[in-house]
Protein backbone atom coordinates (compact mmCIF):
# COMPACT_ATOMS: atom_id res chain seq x y z
CA MET A 1 15.05 -22.95 -83.35
CA ARG A 2 15.64 -19.18 -82.35
CA ARG A 3 11.99 -18.07 -83.26
CA LEU A 4 10.59 -20.48 -80.61
CA PHE A 5 12.24 -17.86 -77.80
CA THR A 6 10.72 -14.91 -79.63
CA VAL A 7 8.50 -12.97 -77.98
CA PRO A 8 5.62 -11.11 -80.51
CA LYS A 9 5.80 -7.04 -80.02
CA LEU A 10 2.29 -6.93 -80.00
CA LEU A 11 2.21 -9.48 -76.63
CA ILE A 12 4.60 -7.11 -74.90
CA LEU A 13 2.84 -4.57 -75.56
CA PHE A 14 -0.40 -5.83 -73.84
CA SER A 15 1.11 -7.24 -71.27
CA SER A 16 2.68 -3.48 -70.57
CA PHE A 17 -0.92 -2.01 -70.87
CA LEU A 18 -2.14 -4.70 -68.46
CA LEU A 19 0.50 -4.19 -65.60
CA LEU A 20 -0.24 0.01 -65.72
CA PRO A 21 -3.76 -0.02 -63.70
CA LEU A 22 -2.17 -2.53 -60.91
CA ILE A 23 0.52 -0.15 -60.17
CA SER A 24 -1.61 2.83 -59.93
CA CYS A 25 -5.09 1.73 -58.39
CA GLY A 26 -5.80 2.06 -54.80
CA GLU A 27 -4.54 4.01 -51.62
CA ASP A 28 -2.60 0.53 -50.67
CA SER A 29 -0.46 1.02 -54.11
CA GLY A 30 3.21 2.27 -53.56
CA LEU A 31 2.95 5.48 -56.02
CA GLY A 32 1.14 8.36 -54.75
CA ALA A 33 -0.96 7.27 -52.26
CA SER A 34 0.18 5.34 -48.49
CA ILE A 35 -1.25 3.02 -46.05
CA ASP A 36 -3.31 4.91 -42.78
CA THR A 37 -0.84 3.51 -39.91
CA LYS A 38 -1.54 6.45 -37.83
CA SER A 39 -3.87 6.71 -34.87
CA PRO A 40 -6.19 9.40 -34.01
CA VAL A 41 -5.67 12.01 -31.53
CA LEU A 42 -8.35 12.56 -28.89
CA SER A 43 -8.86 14.38 -25.56
CA ILE A 44 -11.50 15.24 -22.95
CA GLU A 45 -11.56 18.79 -22.24
CA TYR A 46 -14.85 19.36 -20.25
CA PRO A 47 -15.41 18.75 -17.39
CA GLU A 48 -12.14 18.59 -15.67
CA SER A 49 -11.69 15.76 -13.47
CA GLY A 50 -12.98 14.75 -10.19
CA VAL A 51 -15.65 17.45 -9.99
CA ALA A 52 -18.77 17.03 -8.47
CA ILE A 53 -21.28 17.24 -11.10
CA ARG A 54 -25.61 17.67 -10.65
CA ASP A 55 -27.95 17.12 -13.23
CA SER A 56 -27.55 16.20 -16.85
CA PHE A 57 -24.07 16.73 -18.23
CA ILE A 58 -21.90 17.36 -21.53
CA LEU A 59 -18.77 15.14 -21.91
CA ALA A 60 -16.78 16.79 -24.32
CA GLY A 61 -13.21 17.22 -26.20
CA THR A 62 -11.07 17.17 -29.58
CA CYS A 63 -10.33 14.58 -32.18
CA SER A 64 -8.58 14.93 -35.08
CA ASP A 65 -7.31 12.07 -37.79
CA ASP A 66 -5.20 12.06 -40.81
CA LYS A 67 -7.77 9.89 -43.15
CA LYS A 68 -11.23 10.36 -41.44
CA ILE A 69 -12.83 9.26 -37.84
CA ALA A 70 -15.27 6.71 -37.75
CA LYS A 71 -16.39 6.83 -34.71
CA ILE A 72 -15.67 7.76 -30.95
CA THR A 73 -17.14 5.35 -27.95
CA VAL A 74 -17.90 6.45 -24.50
CA THR A 75 -18.13 4.27 -21.38
CA VAL A 76 -19.41 4.78 -17.95
CA ARG A 77 -18.61 2.70 -14.82
CA SER A 78 -19.41 2.58 -11.48
CA LEU A 79 -16.01 2.96 -8.90
CA ASP A 80 -17.92 2.78 -5.53
CA LYS A 81 -20.44 -0.18 -6.15
CA ASP A 82 -19.97 -3.81 -6.98
CA GLU A 83 -21.86 -5.29 -9.61
CA ASP A 84 -24.59 -6.75 -7.31
CA ASP A 85 -24.99 -3.08 -5.63
CA LYS A 86 -28.19 -1.14 -6.34
CA GLY A 87 -27.06 1.56 -8.74
CA PHE A 88 -24.24 -0.14 -10.37
CA VAL A 89 -23.10 1.47 -13.57
CA ASP A 90 -21.17 -0.39 -16.86
CA ASP A 91 -22.85 1.43 -20.16
CA SER A 92 -21.30 2.24 -23.39
CA PHE A 93 -22.70 4.79 -26.00
CA LEU A 94 -21.19 6.47 -29.43
CA ALA A 95 -20.72 10.21 -29.02
CA ASP A 96 -21.34 12.88 -31.38
CA MET A 97 -18.88 14.26 -33.53
CA ALA A 98 -18.85 18.16 -34.98
CA LEU A 99 -19.37 18.37 -38.69
CA ASP A 100 -15.31 19.70 -38.86
CA GLU A 101 -14.71 16.33 -37.12
CA LEU A 102 -12.34 18.46 -34.70
CA SER A 103 -14.63 17.95 -31.50
CA TRP A 104 -16.96 15.38 -30.03
CA SER A 105 -19.17 15.71 -27.00
CA ILE A 106 -21.93 13.31 -25.57
CA THR A 107 -24.58 14.04 -22.68
CA LEU A 108 -24.96 11.72 -20.07
CA ASN A 109 -27.28 10.77 -16.99
CA GLU A 110 -30.78 11.65 -18.78
CA TYR A 111 -33.25 12.87 -16.36
CA ASP A 112 -37.05 10.89 -16.78
CA ASP A 113 -39.34 10.77 -13.53
CA SER A 114 -41.44 8.19 -14.92
CA ASN A 115 -38.89 5.68 -15.02
CA PRO A 116 -38.95 3.43 -12.14
CA ASN A 117 -35.23 2.02 -12.34
CA TYR A 118 -34.09 5.66 -12.06
CA PHE A 119 -33.03 7.13 -8.90
CA ASN A 120 -35.20 10.50 -8.22
CA GLY A 121 -35.55 10.55 -12.22
CA TRP A 122 -31.64 10.62 -12.80
CA LYS A 123 -30.21 7.49 -14.66
CA TYR A 124 -27.14 7.60 -12.45
CA ALA A 125 -27.46 7.25 -8.74
CA ASP A 126 -25.33 9.44 -6.60
CA GLY A 127 -22.16 7.98 -6.51
CA LYS A 128 -18.10 7.94 -8.33
CA TYR A 129 -17.87 7.35 -11.74
CA GLU A 130 -14.94 6.78 -14.46
CA VAL A 131 -15.60 7.70 -18.18
CA GLY A 132 -13.28 5.81 -20.66
CA VAL A 133 -13.27 7.79 -24.57
CA THR A 134 -11.68 6.22 -27.62
CA ALA A 135 -11.53 7.27 -31.21
CA PHE A 136 -11.37 4.92 -34.16
CA ASP A 137 -10.94 5.59 -37.87
CA ASN A 138 -11.80 3.47 -41.06
CA ALA A 139 -8.61 1.63 -40.91
CA GLY A 140 -9.06 0.18 -37.32
CA ASN A 141 -6.69 2.24 -35.67
CA ASN A 142 -7.38 3.69 -32.21
CA SER A 143 -6.35 6.60 -30.18
CA GLY A 144 -6.21 4.42 -26.74
CA THR A 145 -8.64 4.79 -23.86
CA TYR A 146 -8.61 8.35 -21.91
CA SER A 147 -10.22 8.90 -18.97
CA ARG A 148 -11.93 11.12 -16.62
CA THR A 149 -13.31 10.52 -13.19
CA PHE A 150 -16.18 12.18 -11.48
CA GLU A 151 -18.49 12.31 -8.98
CA ILE A 152 -22.50 12.49 -9.72
CA ASP A 153 -24.79 14.26 -6.59
CA ASN A 154 -27.96 14.85 -7.48
CA ASN A 155 -29.85 15.25 -3.91
CA PRO A 156 -29.29 18.37 -1.41
CA PRO A 157 -27.92 18.49 1.96
CA VAL A 158 -29.92 16.28 4.34
CA PHE A 159 -30.57 18.39 7.97
CA VAL A 160 -32.24 17.58 10.71
CA ILE A 161 -32.29 20.13 12.66
CA SER A 162 -32.69 20.43 16.49
CA ASN A 163 -32.46 24.15 17.33
CA PRO A 164 -34.31 26.65 16.62
CA GLY A 165 -36.54 23.17 16.89
CA VAL A 166 -40.16 24.69 17.24
CA VAL A 167 -42.33 25.24 13.71
CA LYS A 168 -44.85 28.11 14.09
CA GLY A 169 -48.33 26.62 14.88
CA SER A 170 -47.06 23.54 16.39
CA GLY A 171 -48.81 24.66 19.94
CA LEU A 172 -45.03 24.83 21.30
CA ASN A 173 -42.86 27.68 22.96
CA PRO A 174 -40.38 29.21 20.32
CA SER A 175 -36.90 28.48 20.84
CA ALA A 176 -35.30 31.09 23.36
CA TYR A 177 -32.21 32.39 22.61
CA GLY A 178 -30.55 34.93 24.51
CA SER A 179 -27.30 37.02 23.11
CA ILE A 180 -26.23 34.45 20.81
CA PHE A 181 -28.65 32.90 17.73
CA THR A 182 -27.27 29.68 16.46
CA ILE A 183 -28.59 27.12 13.87
CA ASP A 184 -27.55 23.52 15.65
CA GLY A 185 -28.28 19.91 14.26
CA THR A 186 -26.71 17.40 12.10
CA ILE A 187 -26.08 17.96 8.41
CA SER A 188 -25.49 15.15 6.29
CA ASP A 189 -24.05 15.33 2.28
CA ASN A 190 -21.71 13.61 0.18
CA HIS A 191 -19.86 17.29 -0.70
CA THR A 192 -19.08 20.57 0.95
CA VAL A 193 -22.02 22.34 2.13
CA SER A 194 -20.93 25.73 0.54
CA PHE A 195 -23.72 28.04 2.33
CA MET A 196 -25.90 28.20 4.90
CA ASP A 197 -28.86 30.90 4.16
CA VAL A 198 -30.96 32.08 7.17
CA LYS A 199 -33.75 34.58 6.34
CA ILE A 200 -35.66 35.99 9.28
CA PHE A 201 -38.95 37.19 9.42
CA ASP A 202 -40.75 39.27 12.30
CA VAL A 203 -43.94 38.56 13.78
CA ASN A 204 -45.78 40.48 11.07
CA GLY A 205 -43.94 38.49 8.43
CA GLU A 206 -41.68 41.11 7.59
CA CYS A 207 -38.13 40.30 6.39
CA VAL A 208 -35.74 41.55 8.83
CA SER A 209 -32.32 40.26 7.51
CA SER A 210 -30.23 41.74 5.19
CA GLU A 211 -26.24 41.92 4.11
CA THR A 212 -24.03 42.38 1.35
CA TYR A 213 -22.43 39.52 -0.36
CA ASP A 214 -19.64 39.50 -2.93
CA GLY A 215 -21.59 42.95 -4.04
CA GLU A 216 -24.78 41.62 -3.87
CA SER A 217 -27.69 42.72 -1.48
CA LEU A 218 -29.15 39.80 0.04
CA PRO A 219 -32.23 39.08 1.96
CA PHE A 220 -30.51 36.53 4.24
CA PHE A 221 -27.36 36.13 6.29
CA ARG A 222 -24.95 33.49 4.86
CA GLU A 223 -22.37 31.49 6.09
CA GLU A 224 -19.90 29.80 3.88
CA ASP A 225 -18.14 26.11 4.33
CA ILE A 226 -20.79 24.54 7.13
CA ALA A 227 -19.10 21.74 8.80
CA THR A 228 -20.93 18.69 8.90
CA ALA A 229 -18.78 16.19 10.62
CA GLY A 230 -19.75 15.44 14.23
CA GLY A 231 -22.86 17.83 14.13
CA THR A 232 -23.42 21.19 13.02
CA SER A 233 -23.71 24.73 15.18
CA VAL A 234 -23.47 27.57 13.35
CA GLN A 235 -23.32 30.94 15.00
CA ILE A 236 -25.42 33.40 12.97
CA ALA A 237 -25.34 36.79 15.23
CA GLN A 238 -24.28 37.61 18.37
CA PHE A 239 -25.10 41.06 19.99
CA GLY A 240 -21.93 42.81 21.28
CA SER A 241 -19.73 41.28 19.12
CA SER A 242 -18.28 41.04 15.16
CA GLN A 243 -21.82 39.68 14.60
CA ASN A 244 -23.21 42.44 16.61
CA GLN A 245 -24.71 44.41 13.22
CA ARG A 246 -26.44 41.21 12.32
CA TYR A 247 -27.81 41.03 15.58
CA ALA A 248 -29.01 44.65 15.64
CA THR A 249 -30.33 44.40 11.86
CA ILE A 250 -32.61 41.43 13.37
CA HIS A 251 -33.20 42.92 17.44
CA PRO A 252 -32.44 46.87 17.08
CA GLU A 253 -33.02 47.31 20.97
CA ASP A 254 -30.78 46.37 23.45
CA HIS A 255 -33.23 44.80 25.86
CA GLY A 256 -36.68 42.53 25.94
CA THR A 257 -37.64 39.60 24.60
CA GLU A 258 -38.92 39.50 20.39
CA TYR A 259 -40.26 36.53 18.39
CA TYR A 260 -39.05 35.63 14.88
CA TYR A 261 -39.33 33.14 11.99
CA ALA A 262 -36.30 31.42 10.23
CA GLN A 263 -36.16 29.72 6.82
CA ILE A 264 -32.78 28.01 6.74
CA THR A 265 -31.55 26.94 3.08
CA LEU A 266 -28.49 24.71 2.49
CA THR A 267 -26.27 24.54 -0.62
CA ASP A 268 -23.79 22.05 -1.45
CA ASN A 269 -20.66 22.63 -3.68
CA THR A 270 -21.46 20.72 -6.66
CA LYS A 271 -21.84 22.50 -10.32
CA ALA A 272 -23.96 21.84 -13.42
CA TYR A 273 -21.76 21.14 -16.57
CA LYS A 274 -23.57 22.26 -19.46
CA ASN A 275 -21.59 24.47 -21.19
CA PRO A 276 -18.24 22.86 -22.91
CA PRO A 277 -15.61 24.99 -24.22
CA LYS A 278 -16.28 27.12 -27.58
CA SER A 279 -19.81 27.05 -26.44
CA SER A 280 -22.30 29.96 -26.42
CA ALA A 281 -25.10 28.12 -25.90
CA ARG A 282 -26.06 29.44 -22.22
CA THR A 283 -27.09 32.49 -20.80
CA ALA A 284 -25.82 34.50 -18.05
CA GLU A 285 -28.81 33.44 -16.09
CA GLU A 286 -28.23 29.99 -16.74
CA LEU A 287 -24.71 30.27 -16.42
CA GLU A 288 -25.35 31.74 -12.52
CA SER A 289 -27.84 29.01 -11.69
CA ASP A 290 -25.25 26.29 -13.37
CA SER A 291 -22.56 27.33 -10.58
CA CYS A 292 -25.15 26.98 -7.59
CA GLY A 293 -25.17 23.29 -6.28
CA ASN A 294 -28.25 21.38 -4.91
CA SER A 295 -30.09 23.34 -2.47
CA SER A 296 -32.85 23.00 0.00
CA SER A 297 -34.88 24.72 2.29
CA LYS A 298 -36.36 21.30 3.97
CA VAL A 299 -35.75 20.21 7.22
CA TYR A 300 -36.28 17.28 9.99
CA LEU A 301 -37.11 18.10 13.22
CA TYR A 302 -34.99 16.52 15.94
CA ASP A 303 -37.64 15.64 18.34
CA SER A 304 -39.92 14.26 15.00
CA VAL A 305 -37.83 12.00 13.26
CA TYR A 306 -34.75 10.64 16.27
CA LYS A 307 -36.58 8.28 18.44
CA THR A 308 -38.38 6.78 15.32
CA LEU A 309 -35.39 6.48 13.21
CA MET A 310 -32.25 7.44 14.84
CA SER A 311 -31.99 6.43 18.21
CA SER A 312 -30.54 2.85 18.76
CA ARG A 313 -32.58 2.00 21.96
CA ASN A 314 -35.82 2.93 20.54
CA GLY A 315 -35.58 3.24 16.94
CA MET A 316 -33.60 2.20 13.94
CA GLY A 317 -30.50 3.39 14.83
CA LEU A 318 -29.97 5.04 11.17
CA SER A 319 -27.64 7.72 10.95
CA ALA A 320 -27.96 11.01 9.07
CA ALA A 321 -25.86 9.45 6.51
CA ASN A 322 -28.49 6.78 6.60
CA LEU A 323 -31.16 9.15 5.83
CA LYS A 324 -29.79 10.74 2.96
CA ASP A 325 -29.17 7.21 0.96
CA ILE A 326 -32.69 6.25 1.47
CA LEU A 327 -33.80 9.94 0.00
CA ALA A 328 -31.44 9.15 -2.95
CA GLY A 329 -32.99 5.88 -3.68
CA LEU A 330 -29.62 3.72 -2.61
CA GLU A 331 -30.90 2.31 0.57
CA THR A 332 -34.41 0.25 0.48
CA ASN A 333 -36.49 1.33 3.71
CA ASP A 334 -39.87 2.05 2.77
CA GLU A 335 -40.99 2.49 6.75
CA ALA A 336 -38.22 5.02 7.25
CA LEU A 337 -38.94 6.56 3.84
CA ALA A 338 -42.69 7.10 4.87
CA ILE A 339 -41.01 8.33 8.38
CA LEU A 340 -39.45 11.05 6.57
CA ASN A 341 -41.78 11.96 3.80
CA GLU A 342 -44.71 12.68 6.87
CA ASN A 343 -42.12 14.69 8.64
CA ILE A 344 -40.58 16.71 6.55
CA ILE A 345 -40.90 21.04 6.72
CA ASP A 346 -40.08 23.19 4.01
CA THR A 347 -39.24 26.75 5.90
CA ALA A 348 -39.37 28.49 2.76
CA ALA A 349 -43.42 26.99 2.41
CA GLY A 350 -46.10 29.11 4.04
CA SER A 351 -49.64 28.26 3.01
CA ASP A 352 -52.65 30.49 1.72
CA ASP A 353 -53.90 31.38 5.79
CA ASP A 354 -50.52 31.65 7.21
CA THR A 355 -47.18 32.65 5.00
CA MET A 356 -45.00 31.98 7.96
CA ALA A 357 -46.59 28.26 8.68
CA GLY A 358 -43.66 26.37 7.80
CA LYS A 359 -41.15 28.74 9.28
CA LEU A 360 -38.80 27.82 12.76
CA SER A 361 -40.44 30.20 15.73
CA PHE A 362 -37.68 31.26 18.18
CA SER A 363 -37.22 34.23 20.34
CA LEU A 364 -34.45 36.51 21.16
CA ASN A 365 -33.08 38.76 24.55
CA PRO A 366 -30.19 40.42 24.06
CA GLU A 367 -29.88 40.67 27.96
CA SER A 368 -30.29 36.76 28.42
CA ASN A 369 -26.63 35.98 28.63
CA PRO A 370 -24.39 35.12 31.08
CA ILE A 371 -25.09 37.14 34.35
CA TYR A 372 -22.90 38.38 36.64
CA ASN A 373 -23.06 39.85 40.20
CA VAL A 374 -20.71 41.84 41.91
CA ASN A 375 -20.83 42.19 45.97
CA GLY A 376 -18.63 44.40 48.29
CA PHE A 377 -18.74 47.43 45.60
CA GLY A 378 -21.17 49.31 43.51
CA LEU A 379 -22.41 52.37 41.98
CA HIS A 380 -25.64 53.52 41.46
CA PHE A 381 -27.16 55.43 39.63
CA GLY A 382 -30.14 57.61 41.00
CA ASN A 383 -31.10 57.51 44.77
CA GLY A 384 -29.56 54.22 45.49
CA THR A 385 -26.40 53.96 48.32
CA ASP A 386 -22.93 53.04 46.79
CA GLN A 387 -21.00 50.48 48.25
CA THR A 388 -17.67 51.83 48.69
CA ALA A 389 -14.60 49.94 49.40
CA SER A 390 -11.60 49.83 51.64
CA CYS A 391 -8.70 48.10 53.04
CA GLY A 392 -9.52 44.82 54.09
CA ASN A 393 -12.90 44.24 51.96
CA THR A 394 -13.69 41.29 49.71
CA VAL A 395 -15.18 42.06 46.52
CA SER A 396 -17.10 38.72 45.15
CA VAL A 397 -18.48 37.62 41.80
CA THR A 398 -20.68 35.23 41.01
CA VAL A 399 -21.65 33.65 37.97
CA THR A 400 -24.52 32.17 36.33
CA ALA A 401 -25.83 31.09 32.97
CA GLY A 402 -27.94 32.79 31.22
CA LEU A 403 -30.79 32.68 28.76
CA ASP A 404 -28.18 30.80 26.10
CA GLY A 405 -27.46 28.12 28.92
CA THR A 406 -23.96 28.57 27.81
CA ASN A 407 -21.51 28.56 31.06
CA VAL A 408 -18.48 30.90 31.48
CA ALA A 409 -15.17 29.59 31.16
CA PRO A 410 -13.43 30.55 34.12
CA ASP A 411 -9.85 30.71 32.42
CA SER A 412 -11.81 33.99 30.50
CA VAL A 413 -12.62 35.79 33.00
CA LYS A 414 -10.73 39.58 33.51
CA LEU A 415 -11.42 42.16 35.76
CA TRP A 416 -10.56 45.60 34.92
CA ILE A 417 -10.63 49.17 36.54
CA LYS A 418 -11.12 52.80 35.84
CA HIS A 419 -10.55 56.19 37.76
CA LEU A 420 -13.25 58.54 36.85
CA TYR A 421 -13.13 62.31 37.80
CA GLU A 422 -16.46 62.54 38.94
CA LYS A 423 -19.07 60.23 39.64
CA PRO A 424 -20.83 59.13 36.36
CA SER A 425 -24.67 60.48 35.79
CA ASP A 426 -25.61 59.02 32.74
CA PRO A 427 -25.95 55.08 32.28
CA ALA A 428 -25.69 54.78 28.44
CA ALA A 429 -22.65 56.52 28.34
CA LEU A 430 -20.76 54.59 30.82
CA LYS A 431 -22.68 51.25 29.02
CA GLU A 432 -20.96 52.66 25.44
CA ASP A 433 -17.67 52.69 27.38
CA LEU A 434 -17.87 49.57 28.63
CA LYS A 435 -18.80 48.26 25.24
CA LYS A 436 -15.89 49.86 23.85
CA LEU A 437 -13.65 48.27 26.83
CA GLN A 438 -15.49 44.53 25.41
CA VAL A 439 -14.46 45.15 21.66
CA GLU A 440 -10.84 46.19 21.97
CA VAL A 441 -10.20 43.18 24.91
CA THR A 442 -11.53 40.62 22.29
CA LYS A 443 -9.31 42.43 19.37
CA LEU A 444 -6.47 41.51 21.86
CA GLU A 445 -7.61 38.13 22.68
CA ASN A 446 -7.71 37.34 18.72
CA ASN A 447 -4.13 38.35 18.26
CA GLU A 448 -2.88 35.91 21.18
CA TYR A 449 -2.16 39.24 23.03
CA ASP A 450 -0.10 38.77 26.50
CA PHE A 451 -2.11 40.51 29.31
CA ILE A 452 0.17 41.58 32.35
CA VAL A 453 -2.04 42.43 35.30
CA GLU A 454 -0.82 45.30 37.81
CA ALA A 455 -0.02 43.26 40.27
CA ASP A 456 2.87 41.19 37.82
CA LYS A 457 4.09 44.41 36.15
CA SER A 458 7.80 45.25 35.40
CA ALA A 459 9.88 47.86 33.64
CA ASP A 460 9.91 45.44 30.75
CA ASN A 461 6.08 44.36 30.63
CA PRO A 462 3.86 47.33 31.67
CA THR A 463 0.33 46.64 33.05
CA THR A 464 -2.01 46.30 30.25
CA THR A 465 -4.25 49.07 29.74
CA ILE A 466 -6.97 50.18 27.02
CA HIS A 467 -8.33 53.66 26.08
CA THR A 468 -11.75 53.97 25.35
CA ASP A 469 -12.49 57.75 26.40
CA ASP A 470 -11.37 61.18 27.86
CA ALA A 471 -13.64 60.85 30.88
CA GLY A 472 -11.38 59.40 33.09
CA ASP A 473 -7.75 57.39 33.36
CA ASP A 474 -7.37 54.15 30.79
CA TRP A 475 -8.53 50.84 31.75
CA LEU A 476 -6.60 48.86 33.70
CA LEU A 477 -6.22 44.95 33.90
CA ILE A 478 -6.01 43.39 37.72
CA TYR A 479 -6.74 40.60 36.96
CA ASP A 480 -6.84 37.68 34.71
CA TYR A 481 -8.07 34.02 35.55
CA PHE A 482 -6.49 32.66 32.48
CA GLN A 483 -2.93 33.41 33.99
CA GLY A 484 -3.86 31.84 37.37
CA ASN A 485 -3.09 35.24 39.01
CA ASP A 486 -2.77 35.00 43.25
CA ARG A 487 -5.98 36.04 44.45
CA LYS A 488 -3.95 38.31 47.44
CA LYS A 489 -1.80 39.87 45.08
CA ALA A 490 -4.95 40.92 43.18
CA ALA A 491 -7.00 42.13 46.52
CA VAL A 492 -4.02 44.16 47.72
CA SER A 493 -3.82 46.13 44.15
CA LEU A 494 -7.47 46.00 43.89
CA GLN A 495 -7.39 47.94 47.65
CA LYS A 496 -4.64 50.23 46.32
CA HIS A 497 -6.55 51.47 43.88
CA PHE A 498 -9.86 51.64 45.85
CA LEU A 499 -8.15 53.45 48.52
CA SER A 500 -6.49 56.00 45.89
CA CYS A 501 -9.79 56.70 44.50
CA PHE A 502 -11.32 56.91 48.06
CA LEU A 503 -8.91 59.76 49.23
CA GLN A 504 -9.05 61.52 46.13
CA ARG A 505 -12.58 61.54 46.48
CA GLU A 506 -12.54 60.20 42.63
CA PHE A 507 -14.85 57.66 41.39
CA LEU A 508 -14.41 54.36 40.10
CA SER A 509 -16.25 51.67 37.86
CA ALA A 510 -15.18 47.89 37.80
CA HIS A 511 -16.43 45.55 34.74
CA ILE A 512 -15.61 42.13 34.24
CA ILE A 513 -15.39 40.85 30.45
CA PHE A 514 -16.98 37.32 29.77
CA LEU A 515 -16.26 35.07 26.72
CA ALA A 516 -18.58 32.15 26.39
């Protein structure tokens, strides 16, 4: 009976032999190997979130896993468009992994100008997007989705220019400027306009604009951070101000009308992102180009497009933003697009016959600023008769707008007088002295200085005086419209100074500062 329960030794040995491979084989065994429960690790390193991107761009980052990453998926989805909107995107891709499987990348927004479904050749329309990136390993574990938002903008600013608003060869008179040269119009762009570059040529086609910017010599004048809301007016040069060097570069003489042509280029603040971290594939020249935004020297003359496109009474009532979206392919308006294409002017282009043909035409005359006449007192050079003042005389000032069409703000009027020890004989020297006075007054204005007129002086608040040279006393402030000085007090003060000068056989010159 006991033999019935005896297990043969051969059977025990055979069972042990079968059990050994079952215990020692495979990753899922409990001896020496483990189940893959760890998720991949992933990050997005380039570009940073929230940037404005132009051109095709590289999305890149790092990745790792304790075993092996099987794939990295990338999704791109529109944030500012619904599914029924033109340009809506909801795409999925597989990213490329580096050979060491420690980094990944993908190029997005391909360019193909033959694809009718693209936007001016770009796969993605201008707008806001979100990308999501997820890494998966062979066991099905994932890193979770990491997201970045950014904006795509592949279209330059749209500029409807009103002044200067005449193109060479149009048969119209050039836009006339006096002592202030401005660029005026309406600009539309999805982002900040970083630069307005204005290159100026004389009537012989020679460039007469130049300045140093960030250590680089430029053949144009550059203005930064151009305002676009509510219309744009950018002052490029002004005679007799902090921008006088620019004005003098264009118009060396301080009188007379000269004629010029302008090329205007606008650049927004977008960048190209094609050089992720640890990459040295881009040259120095390419990196410099990457840092520059969408740029264009093309404009639309206000007189050419306003009535047909922008006027709500006689035209289509379109805004500059509408024009931008039509040009970008986001709005469909074939009639408006045809008008825009017909009226676009490239200020950087000329023709074989005339290199200035596409340039904007204008004139400058530094003497055509607001004009004033002083009656009741005057100093003449040469054979003219001086007007002398005495008690009871009235000195009146008449102010008119000059060629600039800019009226004088009354509260910017100040009257200064100065005792001279002898009658001036050199008009140039006196004019230079008046320029120095204007510069010093402007400095005080910019520093919000509290001016004190002669009639209101006290021991604690002496009269405001300005020293310009040693040919006479300092300039003395006797009237300031901004402070609402009593005219009678100012007149008494003025008469006393005139009387004092007259009795001492000294000569006096008066000067009025006008700030537009």
